C-alpha positions as a Markdown table, in Angstrom:
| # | Residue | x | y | z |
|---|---|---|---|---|
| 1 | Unk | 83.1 | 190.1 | 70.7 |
| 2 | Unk | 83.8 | 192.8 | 73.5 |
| 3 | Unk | 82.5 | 191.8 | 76.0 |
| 4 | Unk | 83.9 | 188.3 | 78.0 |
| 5 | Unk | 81.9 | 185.6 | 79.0 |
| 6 | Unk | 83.1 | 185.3 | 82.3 |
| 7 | Unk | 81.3 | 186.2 | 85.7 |
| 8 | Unk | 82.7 | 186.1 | 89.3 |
| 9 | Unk | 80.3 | 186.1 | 91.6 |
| 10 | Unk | 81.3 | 185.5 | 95.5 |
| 11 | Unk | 79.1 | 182.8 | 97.5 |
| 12 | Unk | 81.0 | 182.4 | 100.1 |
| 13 | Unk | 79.6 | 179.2 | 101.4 |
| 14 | Unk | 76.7 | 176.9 | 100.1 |
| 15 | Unk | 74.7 | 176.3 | 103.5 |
| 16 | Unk | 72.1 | 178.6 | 104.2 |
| 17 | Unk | 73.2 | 178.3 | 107.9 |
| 18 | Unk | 76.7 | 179.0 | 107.4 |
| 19 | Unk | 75.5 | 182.1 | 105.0 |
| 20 | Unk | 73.4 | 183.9 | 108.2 |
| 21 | Unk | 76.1 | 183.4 | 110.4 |
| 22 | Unk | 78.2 | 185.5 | 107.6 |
| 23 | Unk | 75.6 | 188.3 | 107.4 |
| 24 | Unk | 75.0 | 187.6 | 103.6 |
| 25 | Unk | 72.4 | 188.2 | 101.4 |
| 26 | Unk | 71.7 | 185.4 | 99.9 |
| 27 | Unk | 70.8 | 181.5 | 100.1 |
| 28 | Unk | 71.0 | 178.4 | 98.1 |
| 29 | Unk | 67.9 | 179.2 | 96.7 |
| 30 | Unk | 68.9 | 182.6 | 95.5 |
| 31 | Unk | 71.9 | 181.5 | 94.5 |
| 32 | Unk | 71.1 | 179.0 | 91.7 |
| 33 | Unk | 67.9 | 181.0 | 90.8 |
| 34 | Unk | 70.6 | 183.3 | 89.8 |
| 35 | Unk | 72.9 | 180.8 | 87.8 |
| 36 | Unk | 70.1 | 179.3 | 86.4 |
| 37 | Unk | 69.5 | 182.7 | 84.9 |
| 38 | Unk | 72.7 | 183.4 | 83.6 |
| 39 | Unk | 72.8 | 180.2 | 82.0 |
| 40 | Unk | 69.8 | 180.2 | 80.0 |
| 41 | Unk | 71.4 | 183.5 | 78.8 |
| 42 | Unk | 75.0 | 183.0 | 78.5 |
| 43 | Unk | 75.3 | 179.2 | 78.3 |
| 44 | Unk | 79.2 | 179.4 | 77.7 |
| 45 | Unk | 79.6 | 181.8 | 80.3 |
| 46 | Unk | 82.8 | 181.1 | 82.8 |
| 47 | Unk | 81.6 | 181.3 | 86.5 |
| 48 | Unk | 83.6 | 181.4 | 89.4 |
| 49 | Unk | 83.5 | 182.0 | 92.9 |
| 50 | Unk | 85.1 | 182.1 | 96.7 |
| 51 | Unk | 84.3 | 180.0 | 99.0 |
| 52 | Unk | 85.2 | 180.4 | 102.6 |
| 53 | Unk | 85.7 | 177.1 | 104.6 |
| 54 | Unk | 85.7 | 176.7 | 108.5 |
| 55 | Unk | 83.6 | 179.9 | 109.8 |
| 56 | Unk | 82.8 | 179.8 | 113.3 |
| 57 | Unk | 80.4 | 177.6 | 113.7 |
| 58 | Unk | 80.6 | 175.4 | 110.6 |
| 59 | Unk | 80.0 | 171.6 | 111.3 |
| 60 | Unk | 80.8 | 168.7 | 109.3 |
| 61 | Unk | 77.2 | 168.6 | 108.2 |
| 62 | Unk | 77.2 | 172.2 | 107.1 |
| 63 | Unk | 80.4 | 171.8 | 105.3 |
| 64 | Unk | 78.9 | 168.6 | 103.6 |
| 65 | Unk | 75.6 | 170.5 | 102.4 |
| 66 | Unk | 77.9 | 173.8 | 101.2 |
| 67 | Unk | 80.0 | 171.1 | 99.3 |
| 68 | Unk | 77.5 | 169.3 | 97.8 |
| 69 | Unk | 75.9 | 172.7 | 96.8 |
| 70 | Unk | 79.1 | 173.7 | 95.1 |
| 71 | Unk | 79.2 | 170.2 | 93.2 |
| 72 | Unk | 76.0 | 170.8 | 92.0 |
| 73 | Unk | 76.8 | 174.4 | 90.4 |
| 74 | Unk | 79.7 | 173.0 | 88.8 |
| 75 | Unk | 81.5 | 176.3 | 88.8 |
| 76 | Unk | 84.3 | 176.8 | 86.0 |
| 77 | Unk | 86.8 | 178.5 | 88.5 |
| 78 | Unk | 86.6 | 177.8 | 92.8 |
| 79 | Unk | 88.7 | 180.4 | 94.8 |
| 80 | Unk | 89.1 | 178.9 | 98.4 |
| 81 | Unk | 90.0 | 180.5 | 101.1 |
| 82 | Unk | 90.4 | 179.1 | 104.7 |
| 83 | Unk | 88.4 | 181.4 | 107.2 |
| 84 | Unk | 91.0 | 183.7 | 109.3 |
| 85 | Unk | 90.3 | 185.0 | 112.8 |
| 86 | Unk | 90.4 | 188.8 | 112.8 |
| 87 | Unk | 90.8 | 190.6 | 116.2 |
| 88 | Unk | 87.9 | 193.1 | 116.5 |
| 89 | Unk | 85.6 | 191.4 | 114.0 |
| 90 | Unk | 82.2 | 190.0 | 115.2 |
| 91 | Unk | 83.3 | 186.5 | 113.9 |
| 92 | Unk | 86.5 | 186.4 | 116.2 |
| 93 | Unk | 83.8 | 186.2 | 119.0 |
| 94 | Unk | 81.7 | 183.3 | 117.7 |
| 95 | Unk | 81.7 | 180.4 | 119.6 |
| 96 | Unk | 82.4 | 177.1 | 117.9 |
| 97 | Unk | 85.9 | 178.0 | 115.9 |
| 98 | Unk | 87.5 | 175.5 | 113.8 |
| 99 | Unk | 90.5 | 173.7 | 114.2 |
| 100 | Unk | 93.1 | 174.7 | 111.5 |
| 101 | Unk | 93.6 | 170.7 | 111.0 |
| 102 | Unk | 89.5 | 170.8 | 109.7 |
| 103 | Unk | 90.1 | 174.3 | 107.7 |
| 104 | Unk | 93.0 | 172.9 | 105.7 |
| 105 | Unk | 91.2 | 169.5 | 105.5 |
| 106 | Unk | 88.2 | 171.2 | 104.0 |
| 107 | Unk | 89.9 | 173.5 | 101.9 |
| 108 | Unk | 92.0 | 170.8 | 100.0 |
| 109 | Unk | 88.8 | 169.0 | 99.4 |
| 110 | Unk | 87.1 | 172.0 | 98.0 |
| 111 | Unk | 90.3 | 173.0 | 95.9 |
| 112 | Unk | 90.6 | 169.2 | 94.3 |
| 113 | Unk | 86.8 | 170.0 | 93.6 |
| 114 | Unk | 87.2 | 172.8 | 91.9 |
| 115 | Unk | 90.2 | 171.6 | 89.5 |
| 116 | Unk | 88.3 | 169.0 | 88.8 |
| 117 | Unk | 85.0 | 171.3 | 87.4 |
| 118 | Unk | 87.4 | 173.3 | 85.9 |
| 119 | Unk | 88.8 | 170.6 | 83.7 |
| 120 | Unk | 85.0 | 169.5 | 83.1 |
| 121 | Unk | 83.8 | 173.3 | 81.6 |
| 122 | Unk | 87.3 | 173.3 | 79.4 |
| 123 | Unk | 86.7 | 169.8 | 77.7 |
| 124 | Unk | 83.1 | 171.2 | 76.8 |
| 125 | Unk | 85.1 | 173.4 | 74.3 |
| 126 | Unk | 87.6 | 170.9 | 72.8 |
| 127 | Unk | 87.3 | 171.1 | 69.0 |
| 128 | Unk | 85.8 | 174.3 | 69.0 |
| 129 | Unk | 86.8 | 177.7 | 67.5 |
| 130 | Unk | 86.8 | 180.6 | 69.9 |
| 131 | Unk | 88.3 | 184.1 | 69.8 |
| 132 | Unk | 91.0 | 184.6 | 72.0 |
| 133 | Unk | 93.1 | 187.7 | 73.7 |
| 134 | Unk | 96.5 | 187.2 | 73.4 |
| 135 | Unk | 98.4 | 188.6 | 76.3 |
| 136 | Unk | 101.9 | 187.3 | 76.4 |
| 137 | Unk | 105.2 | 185.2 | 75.2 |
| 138 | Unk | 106.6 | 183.1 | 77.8 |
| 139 | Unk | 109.1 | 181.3 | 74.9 |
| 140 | Unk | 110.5 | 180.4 | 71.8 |
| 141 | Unk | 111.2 | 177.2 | 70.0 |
| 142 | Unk | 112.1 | 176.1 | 66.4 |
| 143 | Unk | 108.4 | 176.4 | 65.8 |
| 144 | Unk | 107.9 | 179.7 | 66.9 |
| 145 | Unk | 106.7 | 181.7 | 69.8 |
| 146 | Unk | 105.0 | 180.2 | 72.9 |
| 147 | Unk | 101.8 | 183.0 | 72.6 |
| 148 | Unk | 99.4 | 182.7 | 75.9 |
| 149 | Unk | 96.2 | 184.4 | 76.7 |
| 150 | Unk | 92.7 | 183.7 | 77.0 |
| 151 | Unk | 89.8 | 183.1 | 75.6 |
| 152 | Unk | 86.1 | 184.8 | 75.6 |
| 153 | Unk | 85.0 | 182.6 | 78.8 |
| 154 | Unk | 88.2 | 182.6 | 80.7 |
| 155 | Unk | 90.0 | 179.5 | 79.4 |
| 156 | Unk | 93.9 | 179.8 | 79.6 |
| 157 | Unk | 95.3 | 179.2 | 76.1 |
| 158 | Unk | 98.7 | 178.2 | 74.7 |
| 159 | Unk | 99.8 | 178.5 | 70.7 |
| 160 | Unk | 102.8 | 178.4 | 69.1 |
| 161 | Unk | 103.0 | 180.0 | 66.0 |
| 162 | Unk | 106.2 | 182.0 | 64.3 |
| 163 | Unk | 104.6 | 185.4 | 65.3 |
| 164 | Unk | 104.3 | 187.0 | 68.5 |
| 165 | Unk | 100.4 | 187.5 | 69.2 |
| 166 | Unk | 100.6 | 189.6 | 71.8 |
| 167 | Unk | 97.4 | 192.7 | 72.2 |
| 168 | Unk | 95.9 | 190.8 | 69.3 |
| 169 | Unk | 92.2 | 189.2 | 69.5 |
| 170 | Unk | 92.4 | 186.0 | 67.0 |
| 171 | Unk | 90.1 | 183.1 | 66.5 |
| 172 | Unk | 91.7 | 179.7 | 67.6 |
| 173 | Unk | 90.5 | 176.2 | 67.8 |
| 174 | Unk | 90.8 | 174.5 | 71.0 |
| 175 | Unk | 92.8 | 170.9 | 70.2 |
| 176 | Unk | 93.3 | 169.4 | 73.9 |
| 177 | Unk | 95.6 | 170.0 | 77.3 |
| 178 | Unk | 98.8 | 171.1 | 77.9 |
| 179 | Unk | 100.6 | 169.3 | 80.8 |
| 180 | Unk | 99.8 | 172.5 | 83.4 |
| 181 | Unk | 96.3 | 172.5 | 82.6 |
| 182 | Unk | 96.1 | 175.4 | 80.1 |
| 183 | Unk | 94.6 | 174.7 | 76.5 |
| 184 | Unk | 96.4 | 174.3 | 73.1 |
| 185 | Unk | 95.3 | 175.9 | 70.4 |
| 186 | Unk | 95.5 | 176.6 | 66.6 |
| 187 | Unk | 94.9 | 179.8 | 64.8 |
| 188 | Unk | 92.3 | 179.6 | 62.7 |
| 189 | Unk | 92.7 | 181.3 | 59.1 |
């Protein structure tokens, strides 16, 4: 129980060719070996990641392969980030930038990808019980205090309860979605 189930681990982009143009040490291959790995070890385990969209030089067909790559991980967090030109930097003098039109194109796809593999690695723990660090009170009702924090894989969690759980690991069952995206929860006895 003290250590979190939750890895963040930067790929940056999912196309081999997009990945040497960045100087990175790694490839698809490399990549998933690596998942794959963690999995089989930590099968609950929260990944996330950053992706960068738009480098110099990435086409529509590299953007399709690093998107279909990401799809296929089926991370439980996506970070995007549209690629910025930075004066000095070898990238600023690649040929082939993209437009900011395709960057914030290609980024909203990603993000909407993203939310919607987050949502998928939450419902996997509906209806289960899982110890949770509460961090914080962001209200009060009749029923008691609106407690947040976060489970041992990352999963935001809300709990109302006539206590104030904050600093406090408890175990709580996970009963569905709040309207913002975050999980409600019961404390378990």
């Amino acid at each position: 129980r003290r250590l979190c189930r939750h890895l963040h681990l930067p790929l940056q982009s999912g196309c081999d060719a997009t990945l040497k143009r960045m100087v990175r040490r790694t490839s698809q291959a490399a990549f998933r070996a690596l998942i794959a790995e963690i999995r089989a070890i930590m099968p609950d385990a929260a990944i996330a990641t950053d992706v960068i969209v738009g480098f110099p030089g990435e086409t529509d067909e590299e953007f399709a392969i690093s998107r279909a790559f990401i799809e296929e991980i089926d991370f439980a967090a996506l970070h995007v980030f549209r690629y910025s030109l930075r004066e000095g930097t070898a990238a600023a003098r690649m040929p082939n930038q993209v437009s900011e039109a395709t960057k914030r194109a290609r980024a909203e796809t990603l993000i909407a990808l993203g939310e919607r593999s987050a949502r998928r690695f939450a419902e996997r723990f509906i209806g289960q019980t899982r110890p949770v660090l509460w961090e914080a009170v962001s209200g009060a009702s009749a029923q008691g205090f609106l407690n947040n924090g976060y489970t041992d894989n990352f999963l935001r969690v809300r709990c109302t309860v006539p206590r104030v759980l904050s600093n406090t690991l408890t175990d709580a069952r996970l009963l569905g979605f709040a309207d913002d995206g975050a999980l409600l929860a019961a404390l378990e006895d």
